[in-house]
Amino acid sequence: MLRNFKVLMPASLNEALYVINNIDRPFRFLAGGTDVLVRLKDNPSYAQALIDISKIGELAKIEEHKSTFVIGSGVRHEALLAYAPFIENYNGLIEAVSAIGSPQIRALATVGGNIGNASPAGDSIGPLMAFDAEVELRSQDTNRIVKLEDFFTGPGKTVLKHNEIITKIILPKSDSLKSGWKRLGQRRAVAISKVSVTLALGFAKHSNGSDRVNDVRIALGAVAPTVIRARKAEKFLLENQTLTKAVVKEACRLVAKEARPITDIRSNTEYRSEMCGVLLGDLIEKLACAR
Amino acid sequence: MSEVKNEFIVNNEELRKKLSEVGKNKRKVDGDKIARGRAQYVDDIRIPVDKLYHAKIMHSPHAHAIIKKIDASKALKLPGVVGVFSHENVPRVPYTTAGQNYPEPSPYDTVMFDSKVRYVGDRVCAVVADTPETAAHALELIKVEYETLPAILDMREAIGNKTIIHDERDATGIFDKDKNIAAHVKASMGDPEKGFKEADLVFENEYSVQYVQAAPVEPHIAITYYDENERLVIYCSTQVPFHSRRIVANVLGIPVQKVRVIKPRTGGSFGVKQEILIEDACAMLTHLTKKAVRLEYTRKEEFNSSRTRHPQIITIKSGFKKDGTIVALSMKLLANTGAYGSHALTVQCNTGSKALCLYNTPNVNFEATIVYTNLPVAGALRGYGGPQGYFALDSHFEECAKKMKMDSIELRRKNQVKVGEELSLTKALGEGREGFMQILRTCGMQQCLDKVLKDLDYYNKKKQYDESNKKSHIKRGVGLALAMHGSGIPGVDMGAASIKMNDDGSFNLLCGATDLGTGSDTILSQIAAEVLKIPTSKIIIYSSDTDMTPFDVGAYASSTTYISGVAIAKAAAQCRDQILKTASHLLGEKIEDLYCEDSAVHSKKSKKSVSYKDVALHTLYKEDQYQIIGTGSHITYDCPPPFSAQGCEVEVDTETGVIKLIKYSAAVDCGLAVNPVMAEGQIEGGVHMGLGYALCEEMKFDSKGVMLNPNFLDYKMLSTIDMPEMKTHIIETYEPTGPFGAKSVSEIPVDCPAPAVANAIEHACGVRIYDLPITAEKLLNALTNKK
């Protein structure tokens, strides 16, 4: 039960920044509310105030710049899924976001919320991290850009300071990358991922005329305290350039070793590790064939 | 077996064609108001008192502990708090929460508030306050001191454990409390030992099934108050208003006369509301405070403190002749009833009497030992032991066929019970006492099986996939399962109804049978309308209210259509006979020359007729006035089984263990379907529930007995998009003892999905899973071990 609880509804970003700079109690942001309200219901001491930033229009825009897309943190998943350039070039992101919750949840939940929630199973984070996205964090007096990979420090933990808001997600343009995303869940919808893998590959022509890999990004979800990049497997694939059966097999083995999953009610350590390899194998096959 | 005495017989196609209300897809009588949000559920009821107070229950955080002290001083000082109630100030009366017939065949091992808690979620105390918030706040202010005790969290460790869960002196009906055995049953037919000796081949396997919940949309809820006549009124979401009245009166120590239980619309129940789960406490709080009190469980409380399906470990042994004839069958169960023995004996009896009668075996052995553990309490849940037994039996039969290199379908067809045969264990395994030997009168199993085989293109797919599966890690398989269930509890279940005629030729139908969302108000109205020869829309049904409606044991054991339906037909027939008598007077013709049709009485001779309306007006206002009214009660010693064959096609990814449902087919012989569309709905709902049992539903606990997933985020039921393409068939047979040929349909569908899926998975990837649910992790692990 909520006692002595406050809900604040700033009308602009500046007002919001002022509010969080001066508030004297533990608070949470309310953007889509799909997580925060569930948690509050379960645990009334989760927060003593909600700061409703869902009405701040300046956070809800997607803009195209010369070399980046800038996604406002308040952009809802549904809006992201409808944005044509993403549909065209960010298949992995689209696949991941389409799998979040249900249509009802995607109509409310925001990109900033999925990031700020900092769940290792947050489905949009993997592809964003694979595309080397950055986040803009603002306070009343400061404005800093942090790589998404450096943003998370643990489950539910980030570098966000108490007086900062995630304002933007900066997504580099990457027309040359082919990407895909796969996950395993307990069922097909409204299920938290047991394990997810994002793969983005860039290809170029080899001197001998065959295809070679010239860019590899792999992100793993739900298998470590935060979403992680699988740097060893990335490096291995990049060095080998050609996706032979043996190379793919070794990459899958490496990625399974890079995962550091736990056993919980959704799955177990062994399964999650092994599945990182299986899903990566599937994705490589899919992206290599799709060319 | 009783002689067939039922004037509402439909036993052939010709009579079937003459029906105008029964056997038709009539609109659900409460459908419109439910769709428009106007239906009155318990929480919508506005009671005629000045103020409604709110109760909250404190549940035990420990699996097993003695309550040393309850300090409620701070809570009692909180403004708005009316009182705090616990074992210290509530009378101690042992009872069972199982809403069963009197005397209940479950042990009296429960008291409303005890000084000992036996599972995480057990009752500690309750608060009554002016708002739900104040009540919740007050709970936080109560300090309880516990002395924790060792807990039994594995049913295999219960017997002979030093820890004794029910060491209280006043419990009765427990089989062996020193050994933590709540109930035990043994039954046999023929000579099993000799049967196994004479068998050419003997197979034995062990299976196990998990804790699951029914999870109805509407949680348990009760509103109780004393009315102006000093009578205790209980509105609650229940399947058993009359059992609820009797049990609550007993626990409160007041006469049944002082209690009135009303069941408004119900948002699902599936067995867990055959339990006197919270209305006893709510009523006691009203009784002690004289306030009107509302108590509703949250979803978390439902998961922790409601009722579950009994987990079981099942050992099956079977003996066959070389030609596939079964000659001996044995089933041994170890079942977990949790901390209290609600339905402990009867659910397990049902596992035996349902599963072991399907294949006609001359020598049968059954033994069930039901133990206490410090885990949530099991109880009634759709299928009532059936899903457990059939998962084991149908999996086992498939394995036996494989080992004998026989077609499993033919093995089933060959051994399946046939019309005219005795259902071997029905006499030995009754409702906690000896039952009544059943002889099979109708059986549509072979037709059910044919439908399912055709839907799945079973034999072709079987061959085709055997080949194609060699080439890919994505493998397909088809599998089948069969089941039979019951229709009511013979010699126990009784339903009654009354019907009276109004001025305009409409009728009030009052019945104790409880519609839980099942649609029984609709089909019972159809039955009354068919007998009276009026449109179903002319029936005004009211159910259930212990002051207003005749007695009915309630909605359980698939009894409502089969038992209550006949009671209603009898009551309607009495009205019809009175109408004919008056019409005979009005028309000046003999009753033998008259017949009823289209809301009027017609003469075969003179072709004259008189409308029901004119009959009603005459009887109520004109001459020798009287009320046309009929009552009917029905009890039967028959229990005709409905049959089902179900099958599915699955896809298994042997790299991930992920199981995808591709296609499902279910055929049910439910006798005549009173409302075919609603019967199909029951089948599809039951299959959905069974598939969740097969693949993903599971209550999980930590090492201290705390449930890890008491919410819908972590306890996964299948969502609509997880459901495969589904074909549903009703195979009509005509059961002579049922109303217009009906048997039952509500429980049978849930019996088959788990074994059908397990069998299909085995066909796809060659791995047999012996314990539910079949998760990707479990299957992959088994696949790895096989390599």
PDB file of C-alpha atoms in Angstrom, chain A residues 1 3 42 184 186-192 194 265-268 271 274-275 278-279 282, chain B residues 133 136-137 140 655-656 658 696 700 708-709 712-714 716-717 719 721-722 776-777 780:
ATOM      1  CA  MET A   1       0.000   0.000   0.000  1.00  0.00           C
ATOM      2  CA  ARG A   3       1.442   5.918   1.950  1.00  0.00           C
ATOM      3  CA  ASP A  42       4.405  -5.743  -5.658  1.00  0.00           C
ATOM      4  CA  LEU A 184      14.257 -18.110 -26.399  1.00  0.00           C
ATOM      5  CA  GLN A 186       9.048 -19.609 -21.920  1.00  0.00           C
ATOM      6  CA  ARG A 187       6.318 -18.903 -24.446  1.00  0.00           C
ATOM      7  CA  ARG A 188       5.757 -16.772 -27.529  1.00  0.00           C
ATOM      8  CA  ALA A 189       4.509 -13.515 -26.018  1.00  0.00           C
ATOM      9  CA  VAL A 190       4.627 -11.659 -22.720  1.00  0.00           C
ATOM     10  CA  ALA A 191       7.677 -13.660 -21.749  1.00  0.00           C
ATOM     11  CA  ILE A 192      10.992 -12.425 -20.482  1.00  0.00           C
ATOM     12  CA  LYS A 194      15.767 -16.680 -21.171  1.00  0.00           C
ATOM     13  CA  ILE A 265      13.074 -19.704 -12.406  1.00  0.00           C
ATOM     14  CA  ARG A 266      13.149 -19.142 -16.151  1.00  0.00           C
ATOM     15  CA  SER A 267      16.120 -21.304 -17.089  1.00  0.00           C
ATOM     16  CA  ASN A 268      19.512 -22.577 -15.996  1.00  0.00           C
ATOM     17  CA  TYR A 271      21.117 -24.192 -21.066  1.00  0.00           C
ATOM     18  CA  GLU A 274      24.736 -23.469 -24.761  1.00  0.00           C
ATOM     19  CA  MET A 275      21.888 -21.564 -26.376  1.00  0.00           C
ATOM     20  CA  VAL A 278      23.036 -22.264 -30.964  1.00  0.00           C
ATOM     21  CA  LEU A 279      21.301 -18.929 -31.545  1.00  0.00           C
ATOM     22  CA  ASP A 282      21.277 -19.763 -36.485  1.00  0.00           C
TER      23      ASP A 282
ATOM     24  CA  GLU B 133      -5.411   0.236   3.018  1.00  0.00           C
ATOM     25  CA  ALA B 136      -2.936  -3.751   5.025  1.00  0.00           C
ATOM     26  CA  HIS B 137      -1.186  -1.131   7.137  1.00  0.00           C
ATOM     27  CA  GLU B 140       2.500  -4.448   8.840  1.00  0.00           C
ATOM     28  CA  GLU B 655      19.418 -27.986 -30.811  1.00  0.00           C
ATOM     29  CA  THR B 656      17.341 -25.831 -28.459  1.00  0.00           C
ATOM     30  CA  VAL B 658      12.076 -25.856 -28.056  1.00  0.00           C
ATOM     31  CA  CYS B 696       5.070 -24.762 -19.037  1.00  0.00           C
ATOM     32  CA  LYS B 700       8.348 -23.543  -8.100  1.00  0.00           C
ATOM     33  CA  LEU B 708       9.256 -18.413  -6.440  1.00  0.00           C
ATOM     34  CA  ASN B 709       6.711 -17.515  -9.097  1.00  0.00           C
ATOM     35  CA  PHE B 712       1.541 -14.253 -13.969  1.00  0.00           C
ATOM     36  CA  LEU B 713       4.900 -12.816 -15.005  1.00  0.00           C
ATOM     37  CA  ASP B 714       6.753 -15.867 -13.800  1.00  0.00           C
ATOM     38  CA  LYS B 716       3.436 -19.109 -17.381  1.00  0.00           C
ATOM     39  CA  MET B 717       0.140 -20.260 -18.805  1.00  0.00           C
ATOM     40  CA  SER B 719      -1.289 -17.408 -24.258  1.00  0.00           C
ATOM     41  CA  ILE B 721      -0.796 -17.171 -29.748  1.00  0.00           C
ATOM     42  CA  ASP B 722       0.898 -20.201 -28.221  1.00  0.00           C
ATOM     43  CA  ALA B 776      12.978 -26.945 -23.462  1.00  0.00           C
ATOM     44  CA  GLU B 777      15.681 -27.321 -20.801  1.00  0.00           C
ATOM     45  CA  LEU B 780      17.452 -30.787 -24.385  1.00  0.00           C
TER      46      LEU B 780
END
